[in-house]
């Protein structure tokens, strides 16, 4: 009865602490029902429950049975050594307490083990639903799916068994100690026959499991980091692997010796088995491999490690998709002419002059309109504007509860419910004041240009990047739509998002979940009211598909019907791909952009599309959750046109490509052709150059397309060595192209161009003057391949010292040995390539010109200053060129009078 009382108290305790989890579970169920993914919820919940019951229940049962056997009364005479060193209360006094705590204690341990087991639901689901990768590892000749899908679950099972048996051994020994089954006195250690048999059986079980652990350790050699390259190296294969196989056999032999010890007196067999295992473990896995590495491998490491380096290169390139990169030679000639620029007019018109951070600050000043609206990010995309393919910048105007003028509950949850509209403009056009041009702006969204056919019909943003709290819609309270001058315009939500409030009982449940009585007591909530929660789009998609890793840069798209949608790239990843070099810090060594998720900014609906159907991991998840994914062909056409290659994945691939473009083991070992991502100073901080989108015509192609670019320099050098491009437009989406520059030719890299700009006498003087009166912001330096040449473009912004409204005032253009700084990209290009005006104007000529001859005089003075600088340097060619340009300007001034 005392035991039953303990169980009853334990059940009450568990019920009290679990009520909040039950409510949260029900709230989650309602949310999954809203988004239409109850199958995902029930499948995950079912397997979590099964694993929790099995993992926690068996754990508790194993502890309880062993403890119960140890606590069983001893029949006959109990021997108690009066000289026992360990002083404990008598067994008669402690026995009632132990028996009362046996079941609750075992259940408590099981309760701790249950969440750990439930947390492995993904591993066991993948174990049950593997998909072949179609190729094998070269050491064990097993399909790679074994290492990705099965090995993690086997390791989980191994750790569970070792922990459960280890705790059972400790608990059993402790109870035997309490009941005097184990005693220690000056005469030595005394263990009763029952305790001895019981403990030896547990040790045998541990040794058998340990033998399995050695087998798993052998498979884990494929993730060894101790050789010349990641994966099993010479020492691992010829020293560690044989040792592990010997240890597997020795662990089983030690288990047999321990089992034999049960019927034999003393501990000789037990000590011999375990001591031999420990000795061979130390020698076989530590001393012997280090000797092989030092005396066999190191003297001729490259020859010894050659086949293993080849495996590392092969599997790493496959794991990161580098094996699909097409390499071409790029001559990097300095033969670019105005005629070439005309042929690549679409590329010139789409060179991005607006940097994300300066543009975001400018948007904040010009278009936030109210303090509670915020622009979180600026997204690069492309649209067809008036029949022209254009690169654009787009930013959502989101609502920030933190910036409300009055943060009362009604305002945060009933009145201010959504953001409103976007700002949308070209990447390279400016006003006469140096501010960005807009295709779409203001509240409500409008366009000043009748040629812009893109309209926004549903500007409300209920789901976005800001992590605002839950809100209620369809209530008796007035819901703010937007502010219009001195008046507010109100609206009523007409979408399908949110969970119905319904009955009073459901209101109570939401009150308990969100820890506020205002929900239950509010008179503004009706039976038609709906609650919108999990509105942060990244959290929203992660809650539905926690096994997918999502990109950190969601981007907004204006669909053809004028609705707003978020697109978020999703990745399937693994850290168990054999031989593949892991990424720094994360540990991931396999990645695919297998999923494109789309979130409706108004309704909150979420769709997942498989963008890489050949990926085995996403195929396995599709088996597990058949209702979750849709084929990429089902994505609406107007959204498919805005799918882009993700920057996060491209940055990872570029980092890996800098090393793994080397395929020869000798070259790889010596790092003879190691590449680096260029570093440049932005905002006073030196950092790696970030990938950037642009519209350009790749070599050998007939039309421009939306691509993602990143250049490379040789390791510890600043000159340009190569660049990598990822294509985003169909039918070439996802294709990677690497263009290699001649190794024997000097091609200026970004850092060298930066230095040359700073060293230019005229430019340096101007920058110094501007820095004295305000803030000078140099944007990212873009390297744009055109024809067979490379053109550098960098914007320059000026801002008041204490202001935060950057204005685009100058554009740098560098080509070969020439550098120009003018007010527009068009003028800088003319300065570098000649004063002949192109047949079609470049779309960056909206900057205000000086009246009369003032502009000509200013340009003449600049040419004169440059010619004098070239004269001091002894650069006669540069001096003569500047004098010719000065003469041309003087003649032009004379003709204009």
JSON list of C-alpha atoms in Angstrom, two decimals, residues 610-803:
[
{"chain": "A", "resi": 610, "resn": "UNK", "atom": "CA", "xyz": [10.62, 20.27, -53.68]},
{"chain": "A", "resi": 611, "resn": "UNK", "atom": "CA", "xyz": [13.26, 22.09, -55.72]},
{"chain": "A", "resi": 612, "resn": "UNK", "atom": "CA", "xyz": [15.78, 19.23, -55.80]},
{"chain": "A", "resi": 613, "resn": "UNK", "atom": "CA", "xyz": [13.87, 15.96, -56.27]},
{"chain": "A", "resi": 614, "resn": "UNK", "atom": "CA", "xyz": [17.13, 14.01, -56.63]},
{"chain": "A", "resi": 615, "resn": "UNK", "atom": "CA", "xyz": [18.15, 14.66, -53.01]},
{"chain": "A", "resi": 616, "resn": "UNK", "atom": "CA", "xyz": [17.81, 11.39, -51.03]},
{"chain": "A", "resi": 617, "resn": "UNK", "atom": "CA", "xyz": [17.15, 13.20, -47.73]},
{"chain": "A", "resi": 618, "resn": "UNK", "atom": "CA", "xyz": [14.15, 15.12, -49.00]},
{"chain": "A", "resi": 619, "resn": "UNK", "atom": "CA", "xyz": [12.92, 11.91, -50.66]},
{"chain": "A", "resi": 620, "resn": "UNK", "atom": "CA", "xyz": [12.97, 10.23, -47.24]},
{"chain": "A", "resi": 621, "resn": "UNK", "atom": "CA", "xyz": [11.06, 13.10, -45.65]},
{"chain": "A", "resi": 622, "resn": "UNK", "atom": "CA", "xyz": [8.57, 12.90, -48.48]},
{"chain": "A", "resi": 623, "resn": "UNK", "atom": "CA", "xyz": [7.97, 9.24, -47.59]},
{"chain": "A", "resi": 624, "resn": "UNK", "atom": "CA", "xyz": [7.42, 10.22, -43.95]},
{"chain": "A", "resi": 625, "resn": "UNK", "atom": "CA", "xyz": [5.22, 13.27, -44.67]},
{"chain": "A", "resi": 626, "resn": "UNK", "atom": "CA", "xyz": [3.54, 12.62, -48.06]},
{"chain": "A", "resi": 627, "resn": "UNK", "atom": "CA", "xyz": [1.11, 15.54, -47.65]},
{"chain": "A", "resi": 628, "resn": "UNK", "atom": "CA", "xyz": [3.80, 18.11, -46.81]},
{"chain": "A", "resi": 629, "resn": "UNK", "atom": "CA", "xyz": [5.66, 18.61, -50.08]},
{"chain": "A", "resi": 630, "resn": "UNK", "atom": "CA", "xyz": [4.56, 19.54, -53.57]},
{"chain": "A", "resi": 631, "resn": "UNK", "atom": "CA", "xyz": [6.57, 19.24, -56.79]},
{"chain": "A", "resi": 632, "resn": "UNK", "atom": "CA", "xyz": [8.21, 22.48, -57.91]},
{"chain": "A", "resi": 633, "resn": "UNK", "atom": "CA", "xyz": [6.08, 22.33, -61.07]},
{"chain": "A", "resi": 634, "resn": "UNK", "atom": "CA", "xyz": [3.03, 23.14, -58.92]},
{"chain": "A", "resi": 635, "resn": "UNK", "atom": "CA", "xyz": [4.37, 26.52, -57.82]},
{"chain": "A", "resi": 636, "resn": "UNK", "atom": "CA", "xyz": [2.44, 29.38, -59.48]},
{"chain": "A", "resi": 637, "resn": "UNK", "atom": "CA", "xyz": [4.13, 30.73, -62.60]},
{"chain": "A", "resi": 638, "resn": "UNK", "atom": "CA", "xyz": [4.28, 34.30, -61.28]},
{"chain": "A", "resi": 639, "resn": "UNK", "atom": "CA", "xyz": [6.20, 33.09, -58.22]},
{"chain": "A", "resi": 640, "resn": "UNK", "atom": "CA", "xyz": [8.41, 30.69, -60.15]},
{"chain": "A", "resi": 641, "resn": "UNK", "atom": "CA", "xyz": [9.75, 33.66, -62.11]},
{"chain": "A", "resi": 642, "resn": "UNK", "atom": "CA", "xyz": [11.22, 35.00, -58.84]},
{"chain": "A", "resi": 643, "resn": "UNK", "atom": "CA", "xyz": [12.94, 31.87, -57.57]},
{"chain": "A", "resi": 644, "resn": "UNK", "atom": "CA", "xyz": [16.59, 32.72, -57.05]},
{"chain": "A", "resi": 645, "resn": "UNK", "atom": "CA", "xyz": [19.72, 30.84, -56.10]},
{"chain": "A", "resi": 646, "resn": "UNK", "atom": "CA", "xyz": [20.12, 31.32, -52.32]},
{"chain": "A", "resi": 647, "resn": "UNK", "atom": "CA", "xyz": [23.01, 33.37, -50.98]},
{"chain": "A", "resi": 648, "resn": "UNK", "atom": "CA", "xyz": [23.60, 31.23, -47.88]},
{"chain": "A", "resi": 649, "resn": "UNK", "atom": "CA", "xyz": [24.13, 28.07, -49.93]},
{"chain": "A", "resi": 650, "resn": "UNK", "atom": "CA", "xyz": [26.25, 29.91, -52.49]},
{"chain": "A", "resi": 651, "resn": "UNK", "atom": "CA", "xyz": [28.48, 31.35, -49.76]},
{"chain": "A", "resi": 652, "resn": "UNK", "atom": "CA", "xyz": [29.02, 27.85, -48.33]},
{"chain": "A", "resi": 653, "resn": "UNK", "atom": "CA", "xyz": [29.79, 26.39, -51.75]},
{"chain": "A", "resi": 654, "resn": "UNK", "atom": "CA", "xyz": [32.18, 29.24, -52.53]},
{"chain": "A", "resi": 655, "resn": "UNK", "atom": "CA", "xyz": [34.01, 28.68, -49.25]},
{"chain": "A", "resi": 656, "resn": "UNK", "atom": "CA", "xyz": [34.41, 25.00, -50.05]},
{"chain": "A", "resi": 657, "resn": "UNK", "atom": "CA", "xyz": [35.26, 25.61, -53.68]},
{"chain": "A", "resi": 658, "resn": "UNK", "atom": "CA", "xyz": [38.18, 27.82, -52.66]},
{"chain": "A", "resi": 659, "resn": "UNK", "atom": "CA", "xyz": [39.90, 24.61, -51.51]},
{"chain": "A", "resi": 660, "resn": "UNK", "atom": "CA", "xyz": [38.13, 21.83, -53.35]},
{"chain": "A", "resi": 661, "resn": "UNK", "atom": "CA", "xyz": [38.57, 23.17, -56.87]},
{"chain": "A", "resi": 662, "resn": "UNK", "atom": "CA", "xyz": [41.95, 21.43, -56.54]},
{"chain": "A", "resi": 663, "resn": "UNK", "atom": "CA", "xyz": [41.44, 17.82, -57.65]},
{"chain": "A", "resi": 664, "resn": "UNK", "atom": "CA", "xyz": [45.03, 16.60, -57.83]},
{"chain": "A", "resi": 665, "resn": "UNK", "atom": "CA", "xyz": [46.01, 15.07, -54.44]},
{"chain": "A", "resi": 666, "resn": "UNK", "atom": "CA", "xyz": [49.54, 16.46, -54.66]},
{"chain": "A", "resi": 667, "resn": "UNK", "atom": "CA", "xyz": [48.32, 19.99, -55.37]},
{"chain": "A", "resi": 668, "resn": "UNK", "atom": "CA", "xyz": [45.62, 19.66, -52.70]},
{"chain": "A", "resi": 669, "resn": "UNK", "atom": "CA", "xyz": [48.08, 18.43, -50.08]},
{"chain": "A", "resi": 670, "resn": "UNK", "atom": "CA", "xyz": [50.50, 21.29, -50.72]},
{"chain": "A", "resi": 671, "resn": "UNK", "atom": "CA", "xyz": [47.66, 23.83, -51.03]},
{"chain": "A", "resi": 672, "resn": "UNK", "atom": "CA", "xyz": [49.43, 25.10, -54.15]},
{"chain": "A", "resi": 673, "resn": "UNK", "atom": "CA", "xyz": [46.35, 26.70, -55.71]},
{"chain": "A", "resi": 674, "resn": "UNK", "atom": "CA", "xyz": [44.36, 27.68, -52.62]},
{"chain": "A", "resi": 675, "resn": "UNK", "atom": "CA", "xyz": [41.86, 30.46, -53.23]},
{"chain": "A", "resi": 676, "resn": "UNK", "atom": "CA", "xyz": [40.42, 33.04, -50.86]},
{"chain": "A", "resi": 677, "resn": "UNK", "atom": "CA", "xyz": [37.31, 35.16, -50.85]},
{"chain": "A", "resi": 678, "resn": "UNK", "atom": "CA", "xyz": [38.44, 38.79, -51.24]},
{"chain": "A", "resi": 679, "resn": "UNK", "atom": "CA", "xyz": [38.30, 41.09, -48.26]},
{"chain": "A", "resi": 680, "resn": "UNK", "atom": "CA", "xyz": [37.25, 44.71, -48.47]},
{"chain": "A", "resi": 681, "resn": "UNK", "atom": "CA", "xyz": [36.58, 47.55, -46.07]},
{"chain": "A", "resi": 682, "resn": "UNK", "atom": "CA", "xyz": [32.90, 48.49, -45.73]},
{"chain": "A", "resi": 683, "resn": "UNK", "atom": "CA", "xyz": [31.81, 51.00, -43.12]},
{"chain": "A", "resi": 684, "resn": "UNK", "atom": "CA", "xyz": [35.28, 51.04, -41.57]},
{"chain": "A", "resi": 685, "resn": "UNK", "atom": "CA", "xyz": [35.30, 47.27, -41.03]},
{"chain": "A", "resi": 686, "resn": "UNK", "atom": "CA", "xyz": [37.26, 44.80, -43.13]},
{"chain": "A", "resi": 687, "resn": "UNK", "atom": "CA", "xyz": [35.28, 41.71, -44.00]},
{"chain": "A", "resi": 688, "resn": "UNK", "atom": "CA", "xyz": [34.92, 39.06, -46.65]},
{"chain": "A", "resi": 689, "resn": "UNK", "atom": "CA", "xyz": [33.18, 40.13, -49.82]},
{"chain": "A", "resi": 690, "resn": "UNK", "atom": "CA", "xyz": [29.56, 38.97, -49.85]},
{"chain": "A", "resi": 691, "resn": "UNK", "atom": "CA", "xyz": [27.97, 37.32, -52.90]},
{"chain": "A", "resi": 692, "resn": "UNK", "atom": "CA", "xyz": [25.88, 39.75, -54.94]},
{"chain": "A", "resi": 693, "resn": "UNK", "atom": "CA", "xyz": [23.09, 39.45, -57.47]},
{"chain": "A", "resi": 694, "resn": "UNK", "atom": "CA", "xyz": [23.27, 41.12, -60.85]},
{"chain": "A", "resi": 695, "resn": "UNK", "atom": "CA", "xyz": [21.78, 40.85, -64.32]},
{"chain": "A", "resi": 696, "resn": "UNK", "atom": "CA", "xyz": [24.45, 40.06, -66.89]},
{"chain": "A", "resi": 697, "resn": "UNK", "atom": "CA", "xyz": [25.22, 38.01, -69.96]},
{"chain": "A", "resi": 698, "resn": "UNK", "atom": "CA", "xyz": [27.50, 35.11, -69.15]},
{"chain": "A", "resi": 699, "resn": "UNK", "atom": "CA", "xyz": [30.28, 34.27, -71.62]},
{"chain": "A", "resi": 700, "resn": "UNK", "atom": "CA", "xyz": [28.92, 32.21, -74.47]},
{"chain": "A", "resi": 701, "resn": "UNK", "atom": "CA", "xyz": [25.27, 33.11, -73.78]},
{"chain": "A", "resi": 702, "resn": "UNK", "atom": "CA", "xyz": [23.02, 35.20, -76.00]},
{"chain": "A", "resi": 703, "resn": "UNK", "atom": "CA", "xyz": [20.95, 37.05, -73.41]},
{"chain": "A", "resi": 704, "resn": "UNK", "atom": "CA", "xyz": [21.20, 38.51, -69.93]},
{"chain": "A", "resi": 705, "resn": "UNK", "atom": "CA", "xyz": [20.09, 36.60, -66.86]},
{"chain": "A", "resi": 706, "resn": "UNK", "atom": "CA", "xyz": [19.85, 36.97, -63.09]},
{"chain": "A", "resi": 707, "resn": "UNK", "atom": "CA", "xyz": [23.02, 35.54, -61.53]},
{"chain": "A", "resi": 708, "resn": "UNK", "atom": "CA", "xyz": [24.77, 35.45, -58.17]},
{"chain": "A", "resi": 709, "resn": "UNK", "atom": "CA", "xyz": [28.48, 36.30, -58.28]},
{"chain": "A", "resi": 710, "resn": "UNK", "atom": "CA", "xyz": [31.54, 36.07, -56.07]},
{"chain": "A", "resi": 711, "resn": "UNK", "atom": "CA", "xyz": [35.20, 36.59, -57.08]},
{"chain": "A", "resi": 712, "resn": "UNK", "atom": "CA", "xyz": [38.25, 34.77, -55.73]},
{"chain": "A", "resi": 713, "resn": "UNK", "atom": "CA", "xyz": [41.84, 35.79, -55.10]},
{"chain": "A", "resi": 714, "resn": "UNK", "atom": "CA", "xyz": [44.88, 33.56, -54.55]},
{"chain": "A", "resi": 715, "resn": "UNK", "atom": "CA", "xyz": [45.49, 32.75, -50.89]},
{"chain": "A", "resi": 716, "resn": "UNK", "atom": "CA", "xyz": [47.28, 35.64, -49.15]},
{"chain": "A", "resi": 717, "resn": "UNK", "atom": "CA", "xyz": [47.33, 37.59, -52.41]},
{"chain": "A", "resi": 718, "resn": "UNK", "atom": "CA", "xyz": [45.09, 40.42, -53.56]},
{"chain": "A", "resi": 719, "resn": "UNK", "atom": "CA", "xyz": [44.96, 39.96, -57.33]},
{"chain": "A", "resi": 720, "resn": "UNK", "atom": "CA", "xyz": [41.92, 38.36, -58.96]},
{"chain": "A", "resi": 721, "resn": "UNK", "atom": "CA", "xyz": [42.14, 34.65, -59.73]},
{"chain": "A", "resi": 722, "resn": "UNK", "atom": "CA", "xyz": [38.61, 33.44, -60.57]},
{"chain": "A", "resi": 723, "resn": "UNK", "atom": "CA", "xyz": [34.94, 34.03, -60.00]},
{"chain": "A", "resi": 724, "resn": "UNK", "atom": "CA", "xyz": [31.95, 31.79, -59.40]},
{"chain": "A", "resi": 725, "resn": "UNK", "atom": "CA", "xyz": [28.44, 32.39, -60.75]},
{"chain": "A", "resi": 726, "resn": "UNK", "atom": "CA", "xyz": [25.13, 30.74, -59.86]},
{"chain": "A", "resi": 727, "resn": "UNK", "atom": "CA", "xyz": [22.31, 31.03, -62.37]},
{"chain": "A", "resi": 728, "resn": "UNK", "atom": "CA", "xyz": [18.73, 31.73, -61.26]},
{"chain": "A", "resi": 729, "resn": "UNK", "atom": "CA", "xyz": [16.69, 31.93, -64.45]},
{"chain": "A", "resi": 730, "resn": "UNK", "atom": "CA", "xyz": [15.14, 28.92, -66.18]},
{"chain": "A", "resi": 731, "resn": "UNK", "atom": "CA", "xyz": [16.10, 26.70, -67.89]},
{"chain": "A", "resi": 732, "resn": "UNK", "atom": "CA", "xyz": [19.53, 27.05, -66.27]},
{"chain": "A", "resi": 733, "resn": "UNK", "atom": "CA", "xyz": [18.42, 27.46, -62.65]},
{"chain": "A", "resi": 734, "resn": "UNK", "atom": "CA", "xyz": [20.91, 26.05, -60.17]},
{"chain": "A", "resi": 735, "resn": "UNK", "atom": "CA", "xyz": [23.82, 25.69, -62.59]},
{"chain": "A", "resi": 736, "resn": "UNK", "atom": "CA", "xyz": [27.19, 26.85, -61.29]},
{"chain": "A", "resi": 737, "resn": "UNK", "atom": "CA", "xyz": [29.91, 28.25, -63.52]},
{"chain": "A", "resi": 738, "resn": "UNK", "atom": "CA", "xyz": [33.50, 28.99, -62.51]},
{"chain": "A", "resi": 739, "resn": "UNK", "atom": "CA", "xyz": [35.61, 31.26, -64.69]},
{"chain": "A", "resi": 740, "resn": "UNK", "atom": "CA", "xyz": [39.37, 30.91, -64.15]},
{"chain": "A", "resi": 741, "resn": "UNK", "atom": "CA", "xyz": [41.68, 33.85, -64.88]},
{"chain": "A", "resi": 742, "resn": "UNK", "atom": "CA", "xyz": [45.17, 33.35, -66.36]},
{"chain": "A", "resi": 743, "resn": "UNK", "atom": "CA", "xyz": [47.64, 32.59, -63.57]},
{"chain": "A", "resi": 744, "resn": "UNK", "atom": "CA", "xyz": [50.45, 34.40, -65.33]},
{"chain": "A", "resi": 745, "resn": "UNK", "atom": "CA", "xyz": [48.49, 37.60, -65.77]},
{"chain": "A", "resi": 746, "resn": "UNK", "atom": "CA", "xyz": [47.93, 40.33, -63.20]},
{"chain": "A", "resi": 747, "resn": "UNK", "atom": "CA", "xyz": [44.24, 41.08, -62.82]},
{"chain": "A", "resi": 748, "resn": "UNK", "atom": "CA", "xyz": [43.49, 43.64, -60.12]},
{"chain": "A", "resi": 749, "resn": "UNK", "atom": "CA", "xyz": [41.47, 42.31, -57.18]},
{"chain": "A", "resi": 750, "resn": "UNK", "atom": "CA", "xyz": [38.92, 44.23, -55.09]},
{"chain": "A", "resi": 751, "resn": "UNK", "atom": "CA", "xyz": [41.38, 45.17, -52.38]},
{"chain": "A", "resi": 752, "resn": "UNK", "atom": "CA", "xyz": [43.88, 46.47, -54.92]},
{"chain": "A", "resi": 753, "resn": "UNK", "atom": "CA", "xyz": [41.19, 48.55, -56.61]},
{"chain": "A", "resi": 754, "resn": "UNK", "atom": "CA", "xyz": [40.20, 49.93, -53.19]},
{"chain": "A", "resi": 755, "resn": "UNK", "atom": "CA", "xyz": [43.80, 50.92, -52.56]},
{"chain": "A", "resi": 756, "resn": "UNK", "atom": "CA", "xyz": [44.18, 52.51, -55.99]},
{"chain": "A", "resi": 757, "resn": "UNK", "atom": "CA", "xyz": [41.06, 54.59, -55.42]},
{"chain": "A", "resi": 758, "resn": "UNK", "atom": "CA", "xyz": [42.40, 55.84, -52.10]},
{"chain": "A", "resi": 759, "resn": "UNK", "atom": "CA", "xyz": [45.80, 56.57, -53.65]},
{"chain": "A", "resi": 760, "resn": "UNK", "atom": "CA", "xyz": [44.44, 58.60, -56.54]},
{"chain": "A", "resi": 761, "resn": "UNK", "atom": "CA", "xyz": [45.47, 62.19, -55.78]},
{"chain": "A", "resi": 762, "resn": "UNK", "atom": "CA", "xyz": [42.28, 63.87, -56.94]},
{"chain": "A", "resi": 763, "resn": "UNK", "atom": "CA", "xyz": [39.93, 61.26, -55.43]},
{"chain": "A", "resi": 764, "resn": "UNK", "atom": "CA", "xyz": [41.86, 61.16, -52.16]},
{"chain": "A", "resi": 765, "resn": "UNK", "atom": "CA", "xyz": [41.67, 64.94, -51.90]},
{"chain": "A", "resi": 766, "resn": "UNK", "atom": "CA", "xyz": [37.93, 64.93, -52.50]},
{"chain": "A", "resi": 767, "resn": "UNK", "atom": "CA", "xyz": [37.34, 62.15, -49.97]},
{"chain": "A", "resi": 768, "resn": "UNK", "atom": "CA", "xyz": [39.34, 64.04, -47.34]},
{"chain": "A", "resi": 769, "resn": "UNK", "atom": "CA", "xyz": [37.28, 67.18, -47.91]},
{"chain": "A", "resi": 770, "resn": "UNK", "atom": "CA", "xyz": [34.00, 65.30, -47.66]},
{"chain": "A", "resi": 771, "resn": "UNK", "atom": "CA", "xyz": [35.10, 63.49, -44.51]},
{"chain": "A", "resi": 772, "resn": "UNK", "atom": "CA", "xyz": [35.75, 66.83, -42.82]},
{"chain": "A", "resi": 773, "resn": "UNK", "atom": "CA", "xyz": [32.16, 67.94, -43.32]},
{"chain": "A", "resi": 774, "resn": "UNK", "atom": "CA", "xyz": [30.22, 64.70, -43.04]},
{"chain": "A", "resi": 775, "resn": "UNK", "atom": "CA", "xyz": [30.19, 60.93, -43.35]},
{"chain": "A", "resi": 776, "resn": "UNK", "atom": "CA", "xyz": [31.58, 59.21, -46.42]},
{"chain": "A", "resi": 777, "resn": "UNK", "atom": "CA", "xyz": [30.16, 55.73, -47.08]},
{"chain": "A", "resi": 778, "resn": "UNK", "atom": "CA", "xyz": [31.75, 53.60, -49.75]},
{"chain": "A", "resi": 779, "resn": "UNK", "atom": "CA", "xyz": [29.50, 50.79, -50.91]},
{"chain": "A", "resi": 780, "resn": "UNK", "atom": "CA", "xyz": [30.49, 47.30, -51.92]},
{"chain": "A", "resi": 781, "resn": "UNK", "atom": "CA", "xyz": [32.92, 47.06, -54.81]},
{"chain": "A", "resi": 782, "resn": "UNK", "atom": "CA", "xyz": [31.24, 45.01, -57.54]},
{"chain": "A", "resi": 783, "resn": "UNK", "atom": "CA", "xyz": [33.28, 43.08, -60.10]},
{"chain": "A", "resi": 784, "resn": "UNK", "atom": "CA", "xyz": [31.18, 42.79, -63.25]},
{"chain": "A", "resi": 785, "resn": "UNK", "atom": "CA", "xyz": [32.36, 40.47, -66.06]},
{"chain": "A", "resi": 786, "resn": "UNK", "atom": "CA", "xyz": [31.54, 41.98, -69.47]},
{"chain": "A", "resi": 787, "resn": "UNK", "atom": "CA", "xyz": [32.52, 40.18, -72.66]},
{"chain": "A", "resi": 788, "resn": "UNK", "atom": "CA", "xyz": [36.06, 38.95, -71.90]},
{"chain": "A", "resi": 789, "resn": "UNK", "atom": "CA", "xyz": [36.92, 41.77, -69.50]},
{"chain": "A", "resi": 790, "resn": "UNK", "atom": "CA", "xyz": [36.30, 42.77, -65.91]},
{"chain": "A", "resi": 791, "resn": "UNK", "atom": "CA", "xyz": [34.75, 46.07, -64.86]},
{"chain": "A", "resi": 792, "resn": "UNK", "atom": "CA", "xyz": [34.71, 47.36, -61.27]},
{"chain": "A", "resi": 793, "resn": "UNK", "atom": "CA", "xyz": [31.94, 49.62, -60.00]},
{"chain": "A", "resi": 794, "resn": "UNK", "atom": "CA", "xyz": [31.56, 51.11, -56.52]},
{"chain": "A", "resi": 795, "resn": "UNK", "atom": "CA", "xyz": [28.98, 53.63, -55.26]},
{"chain": "A", "resi": 796, "resn": "UNK", "atom": "CA", "xyz": [29.85, 56.42, -52.83]},
{"chain": "A", "resi": 797, "resn": "UNK", "atom": "CA", "xyz": [27.33, 57.96, -50.44]},
{"chain": "A", "resi": 798, "resn": "UNK", "atom": "CA", "xyz": [27.52, 61.13, -48.39]},
{"chain": "A", "resi": 799, "resn": "UNK", "atom": "CA", "xyz": [25.60, 61.74, -45.17]},
{"chain": "A", "resi": 800, "resn": "UNK", "atom": "CA", "xyz": [25.57, 64.45, -42.50]},
{"chain": "A", "resi": 801, "resn": "UNK", "atom": "CA", "xyz": [27.81, 63.64, -39.55]},
{"chain": "A", "resi": 802, "resn": "UNK", "atom": "CA", "xyz": [24.85, 63.22, -37.23]},
{"chain": "A", "resi": 803, "resn": "UNK", "atom": "CA", "xyz": [22.30, 62.36, -39.90]}
]
